[in-house]
Amino acid sequence: MGKMKILSVNSLNKTFETEKNIKTQVLEDISFDVEEGDFIAIMGPSGSRISTLLYNISGMDKPTSGNIEIDGMDISKLDEDGLADVRLHKFGYVFQQPRLLKTLTVEENIMLAASVLNKEDKSVMQRKCNSLMEKAGIKELARRDISTLSGGQAQRVSICRSMMNDPKVIFADEPTGALNSRTSDEVMELFVGMNKSGSTIMLVTHDSKVAAKASQVWFLLDGQIYQKVELGQWDQSSQSLLKRQEQVNEIITKLEV
Ligand SMILES: Nc1ncnc2c1ncn2[C@@H]1O[C@H](COP(=O)(O)OP(=O)(O)OP(=O)(O)O)[C@@H](O)[C@H]1O
Ligand SMILES: [Mg+2]
């Protein structure tokens, strides 16, 4: 039995008008499929447009041309309201700097998007929030103010929030980029665990250790997918991680020159 195709990108192009009448093509004819349960890391030299790719396939930005199908629905032609709806119902997002509301507590932040949806009653949401906080090891922080959290704790709150609406895909742009190596490991442990429980993740990173924990690593160069490496699901041993990281480093150092 084949896995379920969840996201399908066809001939995606993106151009910017950098100056009047001067157009720069930043993404060129990108096509790929993502299947349920995939864990894909996207890497590239600095400025290789990995963030732009993530934004254009996740409804945060609009491609100049091409199709993006999520769950069989083409979202590339949707207007702003339609896209906002897709972002809320279908996707989860994690950014380098956690985007949390400072006037709300940890659990209020996690429940926020779900409460906008208003489709489930409060007790169902509360149970889900509790279970996510438990998994993320932040349950004891539920009532804390956001300003009292460390960077790693705040990022774990963001990840819990991104999971509240059972997203089809979680998109993360350098989620460990602002963290030290120990908290980066903790945040990645959470992503790896979520993927093992079935979540589909696409994560942009410049860190080969982070990428080596994904099942696939895609390399972007000059706005095109240059290479895809299938690593398979990580067995969570540090020995295999080193080998995977070497494999990733070999390619990225070649691309960076
Ligand atoms: N809205 C925009 N208008 C014009 N040019 C843009 C716009 N957004 C991105 N670019 C161009 O695309 C390039 C790549 O942007 P992007 O942020 O995707 O790179 P990146 O690979 O994520 O880089 P980094 O490693 O620094 O995060 C930028 O350097 C910029 O020149
Ligand atoms: Mg970027």
XYZ file of C-alpha atoms and ligand atoms in Angstrom:
289
model
C 0.000 0.000 0.000
C 1.339 3.387 -1.007
C 1.361 6.283 1.406
C -1.139 9.106 1.028
C -0.027 12.082 -1.026
C -0.724 15.146 1.062
C 0.917 18.067 -0.709
C 1.618 18.359 -4.392
C 3.572 21.221 -5.954
C 3.634 21.612 -9.728
C 5.820 23.967 -11.785
C 6.063 26.596 -9.076
C 7.711 29.842 -10.136
C 8.292 32.993 -8.140
C 9.547 36.304 -9.445
C 10.008 39.570 -7.585
C 10.030 43.033 -9.047
C 13.196 44.219 -7.348
C 13.201 47.572 -9.107
C 10.645 49.060 -11.436
C 10.390 46.769 -14.467
C 13.257 44.590 -13.286
C 12.078 41.104 -12.440
C 14.173 38.545 -10.645
C 13.219 34.904 -10.707
C 13.863 33.428 -7.264
C 12.134 30.046 -7.593
C 12.230 28.193 -10.871
C 9.934 25.408 -12.003
C 9.775 23.514 -8.730
C 7.679 20.334 -8.560
C 7.414 17.719 -5.847
C 5.038 15.572 -3.808
C 4.946 15.207 -0.051
C 3.431 12.102 1.478
C 1.766 11.671 4.817
C 4.386 11.104 7.532
C 7.270 12.587 5.541
C 9.906 14.516 7.474
C 11.752 16.725 5.017
C 14.596 19.092 5.810
C 15.375 21.761 3.212
C 18.898 23.110 3.083
C 20.857 25.424 0.860
C 23.617 27.991 0.991
C 22.617 31.285 2.627
C 20.312 33.209 0.303
C 19.388 30.104 -1.703
C 15.690 31.017 -1.168
C 14.823 28.163 1.130
C 12.572 30.427 3.223
C 10.903 31.800 0.108
C 10.169 28.246 -1.009
C 8.641 27.378 2.356
C 6.468 30.518 2.357
C 5.234 29.905 -1.183
C 4.181 26.312 -0.627
C 2.537 26.969 2.732
C 0.084 29.740 1.871
C 2.134 32.497 3.493
C 3.102 33.923 0.117
C 1.688 33.509 -3.387
C 3.682 31.956 -6.214
C 3.830 33.809 -9.539
C 2.732 30.622 -11.316
C 2.248 26.956 -10.605
C -0.115 24.809 -8.571
C -0.126 23.764 -4.949
C -2.548 21.059 -3.955
C -3.244 20.267 -0.356
C -5.630 17.403 0.317
C -6.597 17.520 -3.355
C -7.474 21.251 -3.251
C -5.543 23.774 -5.357
C -4.663 26.670 -3.057
C -2.568 28.659 -5.539
C -5.555 30.647 -6.829
C -7.166 31.421 -3.483
C -7.638 35.016 -2.331
C -6.306 36.269 1.020
C -9.358 35.093 2.985
C -9.234 31.658 1.394
C -5.550 31.363 2.173
C -6.074 32.476 5.778
C -8.635 29.715 6.099
C -6.208 27.121 4.734
C -3.453 28.350 7.053
C -5.715 27.987 10.055
C -7.285 24.626 9.180
C -4.619 22.733 7.281
C -1.177 23.936 8.288
C 0.962 24.591 11.347
C 3.868 27.051 11.481
C 6.990 27.414 13.558
C 9.433 30.282 13.039
C 12.972 31.058 14.153
C 11.652 33.609 16.646
C 8.575 32.253 18.439
C 5.598 34.461 17.595
C 3.765 34.369 20.892
C 1.430 36.898 22.469
C 3.106 38.378 25.520
C -0.149 39.313 27.248
C -1.350 35.691 27.274
C -0.118 32.705 29.266
C 1.540 29.633 27.779
C -1.685 27.629 27.561
C -3.701 30.589 26.286
C -1.172 30.983 23.475
C -1.417 27.301 22.585
C -5.221 27.375 22.532
C -5.486 30.639 20.607
C -5.774 29.407 17.007
C -8.038 26.548 18.008
C -10.348 28.920 19.848
C -10.666 31.032 16.693
C -11.889 27.911 14.936
C -14.397 27.369 17.704
C -15.307 23.947 16.382
C -14.634 21.978 19.498
C -15.735 22.749 22.984
C -13.338 24.176 25.496
C -12.835 20.971 27.495
C -11.803 19.026 24.375
C -9.319 21.769 23.504
C -8.037 21.909 27.058
C -7.378 18.156 27.075
C -5.549 18.375 23.787
C -3.504 21.332 24.991
C -2.591 19.425 28.168
C -1.486 16.380 26.244
C 0.652 18.486 23.896
C 2.272 20.346 26.798
C 2.920 17.012 28.468
C 4.666 15.644 25.364
C 6.690 18.833 25.028
C 7.726 18.764 28.690
C 6.224 22.184 29.429
C 3.124 21.241 31.405
C 4.402 22.905 34.561
C 4.709 26.165 32.580
C 1.008 26.296 31.578
C 0.130 29.403 33.586
C 3.427 31.199 33.097
C 3.864 34.524 31.348
C 5.600 34.261 27.983
C 8.237 36.781 29.077
C 9.506 34.358 31.765
C 10.340 31.571 29.287
C 13.723 30.606 27.873
C 14.129 30.491 24.086
C 13.850 26.708 24.014
C 10.737 26.705 26.185
C 9.114 29.391 24.021
C 9.879 27.367 20.914
C 8.245 24.296 22.464
C 5.150 26.423 23.143
C 5.125 27.438 19.457
C 5.334 23.813 18.402
C 2.431 22.841 20.664
C 0.401 25.703 19.221
C 1.198 24.612 15.666
C -0.196 21.156 16.515
C -3.531 22.243 18.017
C -5.553 22.031 14.798
C -4.111 18.677 13.690
C -2.311 20.227 10.720
C -1.793 18.248 7.529
C 1.724 19.678 7.335
C 3.886 21.578 9.829
C 6.206 24.135 8.234
C 9.204 25.300 10.234
C 11.660 28.007 9.154
C 14.945 27.576 11.054
C 13.139 26.592 14.287
C 16.459 25.998 16.067
C 18.284 28.938 14.490
C 18.176 31.049 17.642
C 18.837 28.245 20.145
C 21.980 26.832 21.737
C 22.924 23.268 20.872
C 21.333 21.646 23.935
C 17.950 23.366 23.502
C 18.185 22.772 19.770
C 18.473 19.045 20.534
C 15.424 19.253 22.806
C 13.325 21.016 20.191
C 14.405 18.500 17.550
C 13.520 15.647 19.874
C 10.001 17.036 19.926
C 9.820 17.247 16.110
C 11.230 13.719 15.757
C 8.664 12.409 18.249
C 5.806 14.168 16.464
C 6.934 12.689 13.163
C 7.063 9.215 14.725
C 3.450 9.752 15.800
C 2.521 10.521 12.184
C 2.995 14.274 11.724
C 4.220 15.500 8.353
C 6.999 18.064 8.712
C 8.874 20.347 6.326
C 11.714 22.154 8.030
C 14.198 24.692 6.679
C 17.611 24.734 8.332
C 21.268 25.645 7.899
C 22.305 23.155 10.594
C 23.400 19.748 9.276
C 22.802 18.139 12.657
C 19.190 19.298 12.538
C 18.747 18.174 8.920
C 20.291 14.769 9.684
C 17.373 14.012 12.021
C 14.863 14.281 9.165
C 14.096 11.349 6.852
C 14.875 13.274 3.675
C 17.105 16.246 2.969
C 16.437 18.423 -0.056
C 19.072 20.857 -1.288
C 18.115 24.075 -2.993
C 20.495 25.926 -5.297
C 19.705 28.998 -7.381
C 15.981 28.601 -6.820
C 15.836 24.980 -7.961
C 15.888 21.644 -6.188
C 19.431 20.513 -6.802
C 19.388 17.181 -5.002
C 17.212 15.042 -2.748
C 18.760 12.648 -0.271
C 16.710 9.865 1.269
C 18.140 9.132 4.722
C 15.256 7.050 6.047
C 13.780 7.509 9.505
C 16.453 8.230 12.107
C 16.833 5.467 14.737
C 17.734 8.168 17.308
C 21.197 6.774 18.002
C 24.066 9.263 18.105
C 26.230 6.917 16.069
C 23.913 6.884 13.059
C 23.358 10.617 13.459
C 27.058 11.264 12.875
C 27.028 9.249 9.662
C 23.910 11.017 8.417
C 25.387 14.378 9.296
C 28.555 13.572 7.359
C 26.450 12.693 4.343
C 24.605 16.022 4.571
C 27.791 18.022 5.200
C 29.468 16.580 2.161
C 26.767 17.986 -0.102
C 26.257 21.324 1.617
C 29.960 22.185 1.718
C 30.136 21.421 -1.986
C 27.193 23.787 -2.646
C 28.553 26.565 -0.469
C 31.727 27.150 -2.479
N 9.674 40.248 -1.094
C 10.849 40.200 -1.747
N 11.134 41.115 -2.702
C 12.283 41.055 -3.383
N 13.219 40.122 -3.199
C 13.010 39.186 -2.275
C 11.808 39.164 -1.496
N 11.870 38.114 -0.655
C 13.047 37.510 -0.901
N 13.720 38.145 -1.866
C 15.008 37.760 -2.428
O 15.208 36.384 -2.350
C 16.448 36.095 -1.705
C 16.326 34.822 -0.923
O 15.454 35.009 0.162
P 15.192 33.898 1.289
O 14.836 34.623 2.526
O 14.252 32.901 0.776
O 16.617 33.216 1.441
P 17.106 32.092 2.416
O 17.673 31.027 1.580
O 16.036 31.721 3.372
O 18.260 32.860 3.133
P 18.799 32.766 4.626
O 19.697 31.617 4.611
O 19.533 34.057 4.790
O 17.628 32.627 5.546
C 16.721 37.321 -0.853
O 18.098 37.527 -0.698
C 16.114 38.434 -1.656
O 17.034 38.925 -2.595
Mg 15.728 32.035 5.421
